[in-house]
Short mmCIF file of C-alpha atoms (C1' of nucleotides) in Angstrom, two decimals:
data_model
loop_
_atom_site.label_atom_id
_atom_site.label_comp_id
_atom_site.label_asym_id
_atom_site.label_seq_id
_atom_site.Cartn_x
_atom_site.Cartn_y
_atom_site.Cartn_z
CA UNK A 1 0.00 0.00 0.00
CA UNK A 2 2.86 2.38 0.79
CA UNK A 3 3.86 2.13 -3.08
CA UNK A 4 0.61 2.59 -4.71
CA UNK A 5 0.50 5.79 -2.52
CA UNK A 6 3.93 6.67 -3.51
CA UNK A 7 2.73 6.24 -6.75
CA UNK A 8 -0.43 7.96 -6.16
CA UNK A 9 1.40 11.23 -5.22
CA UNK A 10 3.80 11.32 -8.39
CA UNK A 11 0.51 10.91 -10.37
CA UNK A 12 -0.90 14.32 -8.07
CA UNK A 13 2.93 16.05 -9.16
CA UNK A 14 2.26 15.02 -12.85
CA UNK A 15 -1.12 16.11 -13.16
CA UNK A 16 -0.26 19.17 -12.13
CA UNK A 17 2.71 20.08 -13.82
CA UNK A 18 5.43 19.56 -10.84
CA UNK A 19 8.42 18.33 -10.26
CA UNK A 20 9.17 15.38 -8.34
CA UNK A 21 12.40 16.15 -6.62
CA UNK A 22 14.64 14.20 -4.17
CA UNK A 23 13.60 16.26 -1.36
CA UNK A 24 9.95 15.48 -2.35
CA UNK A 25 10.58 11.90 -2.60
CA UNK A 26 12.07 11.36 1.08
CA UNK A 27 9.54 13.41 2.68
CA UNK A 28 6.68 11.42 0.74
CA UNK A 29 8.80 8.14 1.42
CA UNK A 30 9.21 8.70 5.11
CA UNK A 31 5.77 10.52 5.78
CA UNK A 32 4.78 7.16 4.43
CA UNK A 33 6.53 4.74 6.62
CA UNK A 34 5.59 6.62 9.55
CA UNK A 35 2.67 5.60 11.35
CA UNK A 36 0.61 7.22 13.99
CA UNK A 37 0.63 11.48 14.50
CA UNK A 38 3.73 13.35 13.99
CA UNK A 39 4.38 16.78 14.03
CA UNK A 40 5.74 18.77 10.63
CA UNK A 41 8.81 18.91 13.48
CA UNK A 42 8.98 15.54 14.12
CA UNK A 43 8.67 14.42 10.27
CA UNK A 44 11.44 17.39 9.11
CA UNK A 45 13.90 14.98 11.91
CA UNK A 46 13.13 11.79 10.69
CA UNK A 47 13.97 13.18 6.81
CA UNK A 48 17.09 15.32 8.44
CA UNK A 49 18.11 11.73 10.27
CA UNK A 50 18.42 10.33 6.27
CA UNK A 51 19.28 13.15 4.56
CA UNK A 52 20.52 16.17 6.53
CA UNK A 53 20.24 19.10 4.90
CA UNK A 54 16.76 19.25 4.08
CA UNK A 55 14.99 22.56 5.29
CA UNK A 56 11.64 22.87 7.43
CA UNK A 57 10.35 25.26 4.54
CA UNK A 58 10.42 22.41 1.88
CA UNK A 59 9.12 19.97 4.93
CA UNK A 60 5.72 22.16 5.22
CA UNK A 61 4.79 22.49 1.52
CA UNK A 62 5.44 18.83 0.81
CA UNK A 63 2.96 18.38 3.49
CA UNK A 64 0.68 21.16 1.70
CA UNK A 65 1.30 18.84 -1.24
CA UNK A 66 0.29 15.90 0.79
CA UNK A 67 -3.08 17.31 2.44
CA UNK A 68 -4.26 18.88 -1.44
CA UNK A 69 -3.65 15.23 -2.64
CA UNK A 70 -5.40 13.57 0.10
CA UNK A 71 -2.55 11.37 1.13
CA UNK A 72 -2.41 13.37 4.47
CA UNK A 73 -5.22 14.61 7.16
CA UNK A 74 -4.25 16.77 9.89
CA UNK A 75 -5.51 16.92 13.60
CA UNK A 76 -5.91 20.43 15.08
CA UNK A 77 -3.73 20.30 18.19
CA UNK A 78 -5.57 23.08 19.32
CA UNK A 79 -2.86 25.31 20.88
CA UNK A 80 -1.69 26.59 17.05
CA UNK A 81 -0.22 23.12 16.28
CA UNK A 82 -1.13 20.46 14.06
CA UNK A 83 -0.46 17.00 14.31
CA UNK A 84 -0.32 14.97 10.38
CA UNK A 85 -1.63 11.12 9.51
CA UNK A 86 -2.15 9.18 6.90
CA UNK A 87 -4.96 9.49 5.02
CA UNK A 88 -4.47 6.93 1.71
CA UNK A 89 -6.70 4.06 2.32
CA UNK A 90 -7.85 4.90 5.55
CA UNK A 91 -11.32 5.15 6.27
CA UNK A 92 -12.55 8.96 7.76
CA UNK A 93 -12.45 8.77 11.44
CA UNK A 94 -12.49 11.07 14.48
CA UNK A 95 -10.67 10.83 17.72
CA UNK A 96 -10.72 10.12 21.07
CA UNK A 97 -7.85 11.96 22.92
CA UNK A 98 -6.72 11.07 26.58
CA UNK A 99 -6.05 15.05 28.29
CA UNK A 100 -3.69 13.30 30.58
CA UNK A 101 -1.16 11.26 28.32
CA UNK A 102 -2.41 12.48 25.38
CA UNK A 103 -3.28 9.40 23.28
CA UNK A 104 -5.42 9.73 20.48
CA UNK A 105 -7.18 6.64 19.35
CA UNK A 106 -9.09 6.36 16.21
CA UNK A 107 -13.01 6.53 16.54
CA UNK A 108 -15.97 6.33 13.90
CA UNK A 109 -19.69 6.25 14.46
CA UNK A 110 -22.26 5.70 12.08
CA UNK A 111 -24.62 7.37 14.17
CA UNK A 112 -22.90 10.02 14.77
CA UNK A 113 -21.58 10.76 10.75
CA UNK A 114 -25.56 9.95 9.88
CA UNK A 115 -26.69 12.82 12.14
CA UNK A 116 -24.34 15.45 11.55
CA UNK A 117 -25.72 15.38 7.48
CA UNK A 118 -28.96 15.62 9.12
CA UNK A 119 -28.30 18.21 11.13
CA UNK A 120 -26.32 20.26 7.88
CA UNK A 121 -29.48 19.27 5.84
CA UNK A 122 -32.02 21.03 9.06
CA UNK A 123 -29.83 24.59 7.99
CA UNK A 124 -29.68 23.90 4.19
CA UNK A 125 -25.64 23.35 4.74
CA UNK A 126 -24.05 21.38 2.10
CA UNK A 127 -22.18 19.41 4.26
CA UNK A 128 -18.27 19.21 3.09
CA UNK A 129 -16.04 18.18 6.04
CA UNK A 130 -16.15 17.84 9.67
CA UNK A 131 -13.83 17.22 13.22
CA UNK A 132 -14.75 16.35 16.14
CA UNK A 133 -12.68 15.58 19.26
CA UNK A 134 -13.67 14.03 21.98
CA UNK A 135 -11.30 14.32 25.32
CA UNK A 136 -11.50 12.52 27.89
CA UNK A 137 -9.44 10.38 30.27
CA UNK A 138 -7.85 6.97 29.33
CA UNK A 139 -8.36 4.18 31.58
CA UNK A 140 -4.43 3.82 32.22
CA UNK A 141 -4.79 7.52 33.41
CA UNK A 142 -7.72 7.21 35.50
CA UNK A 143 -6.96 4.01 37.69
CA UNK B 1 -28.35 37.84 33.00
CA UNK B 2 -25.36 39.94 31.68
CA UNK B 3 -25.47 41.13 35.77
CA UNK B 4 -25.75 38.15 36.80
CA UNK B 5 -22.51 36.64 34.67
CA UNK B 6 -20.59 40.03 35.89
CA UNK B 7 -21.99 38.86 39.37
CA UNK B 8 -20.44 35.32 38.39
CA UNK B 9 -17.59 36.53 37.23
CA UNK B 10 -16.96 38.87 40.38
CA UNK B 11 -17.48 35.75 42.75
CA UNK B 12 -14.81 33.79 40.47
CA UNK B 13 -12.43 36.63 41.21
CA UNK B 14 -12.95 36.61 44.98
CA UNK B 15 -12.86 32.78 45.58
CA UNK B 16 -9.71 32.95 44.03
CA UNK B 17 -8.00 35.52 45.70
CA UNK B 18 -7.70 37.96 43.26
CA UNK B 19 -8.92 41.45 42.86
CA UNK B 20 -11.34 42.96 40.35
CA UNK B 21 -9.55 46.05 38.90
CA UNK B 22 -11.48 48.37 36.43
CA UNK B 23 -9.71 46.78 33.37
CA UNK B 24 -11.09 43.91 34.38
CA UNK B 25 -14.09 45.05 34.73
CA UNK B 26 -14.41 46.96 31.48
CA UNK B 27 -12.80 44.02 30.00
CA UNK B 28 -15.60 41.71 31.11
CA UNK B 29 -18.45 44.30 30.75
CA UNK B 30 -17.42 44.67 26.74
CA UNK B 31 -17.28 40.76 26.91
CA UNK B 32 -20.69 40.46 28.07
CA UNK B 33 -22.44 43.07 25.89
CA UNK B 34 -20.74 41.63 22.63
CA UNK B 35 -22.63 39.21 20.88
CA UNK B 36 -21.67 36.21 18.33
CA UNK B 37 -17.92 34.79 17.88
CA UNK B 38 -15.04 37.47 18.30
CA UNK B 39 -11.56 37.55 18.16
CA UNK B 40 -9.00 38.54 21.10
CA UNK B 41 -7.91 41.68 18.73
CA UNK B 42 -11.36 42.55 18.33
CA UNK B 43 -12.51 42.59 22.16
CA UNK B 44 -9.65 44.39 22.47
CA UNK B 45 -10.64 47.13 19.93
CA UNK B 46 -14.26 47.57 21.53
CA UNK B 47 -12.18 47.95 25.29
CA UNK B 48 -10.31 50.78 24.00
CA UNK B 49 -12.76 52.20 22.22
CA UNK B 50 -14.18 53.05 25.60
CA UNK B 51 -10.46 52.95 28.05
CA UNK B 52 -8.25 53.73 25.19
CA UNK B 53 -5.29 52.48 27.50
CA UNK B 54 -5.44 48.72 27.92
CA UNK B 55 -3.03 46.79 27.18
CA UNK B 56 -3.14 43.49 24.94
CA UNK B 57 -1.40 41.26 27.80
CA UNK B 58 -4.43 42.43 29.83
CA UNK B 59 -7.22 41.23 27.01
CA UNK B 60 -5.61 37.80 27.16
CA UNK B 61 -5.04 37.68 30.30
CA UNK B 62 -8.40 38.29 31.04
CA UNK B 63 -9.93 36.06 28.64
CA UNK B 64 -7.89 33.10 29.96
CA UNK B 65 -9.97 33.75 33.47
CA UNK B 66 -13.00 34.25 31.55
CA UNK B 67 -12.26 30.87 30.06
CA UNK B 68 -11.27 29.32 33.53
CA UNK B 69 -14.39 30.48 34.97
CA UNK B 70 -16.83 29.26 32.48
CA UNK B 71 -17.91 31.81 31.41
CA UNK B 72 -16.14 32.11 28.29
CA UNK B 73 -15.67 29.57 25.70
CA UNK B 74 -13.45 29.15 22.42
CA UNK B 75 -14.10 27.74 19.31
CA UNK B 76 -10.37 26.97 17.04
CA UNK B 77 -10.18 28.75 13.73
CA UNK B 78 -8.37 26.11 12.87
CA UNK B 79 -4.84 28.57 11.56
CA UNK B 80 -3.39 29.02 15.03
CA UNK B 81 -6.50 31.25 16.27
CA UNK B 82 -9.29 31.28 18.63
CA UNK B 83 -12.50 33.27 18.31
CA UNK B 84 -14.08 33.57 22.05
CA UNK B 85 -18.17 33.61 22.86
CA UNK B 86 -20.57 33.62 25.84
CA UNK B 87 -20.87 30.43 27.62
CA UNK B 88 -22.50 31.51 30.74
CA UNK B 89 -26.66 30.66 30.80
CA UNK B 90 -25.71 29.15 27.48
CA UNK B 91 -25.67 26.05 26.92
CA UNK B 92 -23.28 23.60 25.09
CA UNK B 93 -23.48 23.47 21.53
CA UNK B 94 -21.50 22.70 18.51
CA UNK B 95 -20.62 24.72 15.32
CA UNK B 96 -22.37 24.93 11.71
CA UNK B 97 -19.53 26.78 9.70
CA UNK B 98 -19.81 27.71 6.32
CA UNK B 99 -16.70 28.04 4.06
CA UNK B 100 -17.28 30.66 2.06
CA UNK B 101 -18.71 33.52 3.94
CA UNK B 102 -17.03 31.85 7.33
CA UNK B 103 -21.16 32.13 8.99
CA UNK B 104 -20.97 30.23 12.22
CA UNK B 105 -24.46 28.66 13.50
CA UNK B 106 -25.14 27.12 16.60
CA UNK B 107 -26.15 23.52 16.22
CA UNK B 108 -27.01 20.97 19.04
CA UNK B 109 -28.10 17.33 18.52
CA UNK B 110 -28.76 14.73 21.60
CA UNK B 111 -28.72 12.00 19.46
CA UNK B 112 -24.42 13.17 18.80
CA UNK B 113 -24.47 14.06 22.23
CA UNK B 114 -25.48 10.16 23.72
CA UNK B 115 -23.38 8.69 20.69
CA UNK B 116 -20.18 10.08 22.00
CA UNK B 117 -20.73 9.42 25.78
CA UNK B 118 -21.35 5.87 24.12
CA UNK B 119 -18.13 5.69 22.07
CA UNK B 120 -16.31 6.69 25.05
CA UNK B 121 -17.52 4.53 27.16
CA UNK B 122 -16.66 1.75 24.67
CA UNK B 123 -12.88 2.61 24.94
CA UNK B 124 -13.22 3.14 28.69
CA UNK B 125 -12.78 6.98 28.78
CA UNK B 126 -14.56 9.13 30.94
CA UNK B 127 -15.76 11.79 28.55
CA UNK B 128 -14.51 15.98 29.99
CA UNK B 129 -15.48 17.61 26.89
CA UNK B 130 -15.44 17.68 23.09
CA UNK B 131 -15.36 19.73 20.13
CA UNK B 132 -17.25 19.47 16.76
CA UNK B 133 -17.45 21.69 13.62
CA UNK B 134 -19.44 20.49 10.63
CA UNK B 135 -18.07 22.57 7.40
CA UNK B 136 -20.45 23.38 4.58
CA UNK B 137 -21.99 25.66 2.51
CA UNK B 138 -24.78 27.66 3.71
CA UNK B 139 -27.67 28.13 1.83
CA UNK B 140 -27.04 32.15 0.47
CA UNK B 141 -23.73 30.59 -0.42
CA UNK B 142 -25.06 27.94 -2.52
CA UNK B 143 -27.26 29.51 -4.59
"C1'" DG C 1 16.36 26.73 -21.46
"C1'" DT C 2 12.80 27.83 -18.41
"C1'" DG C 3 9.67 27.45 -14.97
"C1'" DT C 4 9.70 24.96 -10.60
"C1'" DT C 5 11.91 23.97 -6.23
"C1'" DT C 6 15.15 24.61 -2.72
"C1'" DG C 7 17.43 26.42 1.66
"C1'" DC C 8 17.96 30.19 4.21
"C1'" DA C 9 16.47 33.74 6.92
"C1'" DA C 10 13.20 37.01 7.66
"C1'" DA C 11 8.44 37.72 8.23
"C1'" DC C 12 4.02 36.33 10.12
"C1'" DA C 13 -0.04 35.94 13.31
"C1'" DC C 14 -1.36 35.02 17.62
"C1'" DT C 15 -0.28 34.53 22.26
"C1'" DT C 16 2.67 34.54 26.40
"C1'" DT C 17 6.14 36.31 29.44
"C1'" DG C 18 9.67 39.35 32.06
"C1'" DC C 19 9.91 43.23 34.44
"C1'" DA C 20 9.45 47.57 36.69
"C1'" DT C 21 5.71 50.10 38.22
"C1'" DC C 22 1.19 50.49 40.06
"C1'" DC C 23 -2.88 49.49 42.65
"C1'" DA C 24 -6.71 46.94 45.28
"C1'" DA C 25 -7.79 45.18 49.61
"C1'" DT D 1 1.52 47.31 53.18
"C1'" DT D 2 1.96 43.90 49.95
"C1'" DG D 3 0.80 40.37 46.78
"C1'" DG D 4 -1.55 40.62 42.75
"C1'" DA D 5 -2.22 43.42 38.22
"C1'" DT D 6 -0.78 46.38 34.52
"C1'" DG D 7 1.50 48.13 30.18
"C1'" DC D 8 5.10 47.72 27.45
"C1'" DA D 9 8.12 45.41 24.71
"C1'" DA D 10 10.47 41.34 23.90
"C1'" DA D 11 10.18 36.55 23.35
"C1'" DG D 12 7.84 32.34 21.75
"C1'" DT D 13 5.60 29.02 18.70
"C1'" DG D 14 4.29 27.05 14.59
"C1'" DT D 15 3.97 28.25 9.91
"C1'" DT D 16 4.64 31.01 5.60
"C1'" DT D 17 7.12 33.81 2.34
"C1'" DG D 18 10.84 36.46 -0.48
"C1'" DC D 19 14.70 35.62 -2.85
"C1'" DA D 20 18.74 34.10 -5.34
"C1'" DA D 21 20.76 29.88 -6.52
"C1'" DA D 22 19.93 25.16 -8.09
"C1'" DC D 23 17.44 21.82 -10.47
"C1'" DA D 24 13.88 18.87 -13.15
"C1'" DC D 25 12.04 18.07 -17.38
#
DNA sequence: GTGTTTGCAAACACTTTGCATCCAA
DNA sequence: TTGGATGCAAAGTGTTTGCAAACAC
């Protein structure tokens, strides 16, 4: 799966007349073997770890690049931040986040997705995205 | 009500140990008397517009008790900044947000609302809070 | 060749903090 | 009187941008 999205995001670069450059190729590479959510930060030293001089600039708008092609999906860390996943091949989900240790597990709710269009449709919204966090405390934090 | 939350407010202060100066009280008078979703710069323009002389440190600082007290709430822009709005005598609700003219409406749903204490509960999290927008295009947007 | 991409550093927007002074209780 | 509060300016944080040099196609 990591190649077909590899491939998936020189097809995005083609289609719209870019370059694929080395830089581009070990952020996509690495953004791709990473699991979990990282930081732009925390990506920019995992590509500086293989190759060493590449800048924090070219780190955000490969992620740019990522989010347009819909390879990447960000959470909101809510203090300015933003944390970056995968997105290729994973199904939309929300999170749960622990406020104590700060783990964020992956939630989804049929319910929940099935009411919010209802809700949009009650205002006439055409409904495009959504987030929603829910925080709370872990059960390795509360015992 | 607004005397009441100013009442509120004034009882936070106390119970605290700190004093209630008269930038705090302008501060929270302007926040009280200003309706909708507003920015930190923008209280901060209607304060001076009446004490020309306040500080910025003071606006924040002031919103963070306003926050701490519950009488203020945030809602994330979602680029690094927070728009602030009444919370006292409100209560909870979630965010309609339209992308093109950025209108914000307030939406509540208990059907969400029991779906997330549920989904909580089903990773063993006790639930403190959460945070939804739905993103869309509003009807005069549409058409 | 030529338009895109890069690294660097400076700029940004929003918020917080250090500090000397000032003030509420 | 004295610990908290203020205004100012500087610092911080995460991200974006201007620019000249370098590169992909």
């Amino acid at each position: 799966m990591t190649q077909s999205a590899e491939n998936y995001f020189i097809s995005y670069i083609k289609e719209n007349g870019l370059s694929m450059t080395p830089q581009r190729k070990i952020i996509v590479e690495t953004f791709l073997e990473t699991e979990g959510h990282f930081s732009a930060e925390h990506l920019h030293d995992l590509v500086r770890s293989k190759v060493p001089d590449v800048g924090q600039a070219t780190i955000y708008r490969t992620l740019k690049l990522l989010l347009d092609s819909g390879l990447a999906d960000t959470i909101e860390t809510g203090d300015g931040g933003a944390l970056y996943e995968h997105a290729y091949g994973h199904d939309h989900h929300d999170h749960l986040i622990c406020v104590h240790c700060n783990r964020k597990i992956e939630i989804f709710d049929e319910t929940i997705e099935a009411r919010q269009e209802e809700v949009a449709k009650q205002h006439d919204f055409k409904l495009t995205r959504h987030r929603m966090y829910l925080y709370g405390i872990c059960p390795d934090c509360s015992g």
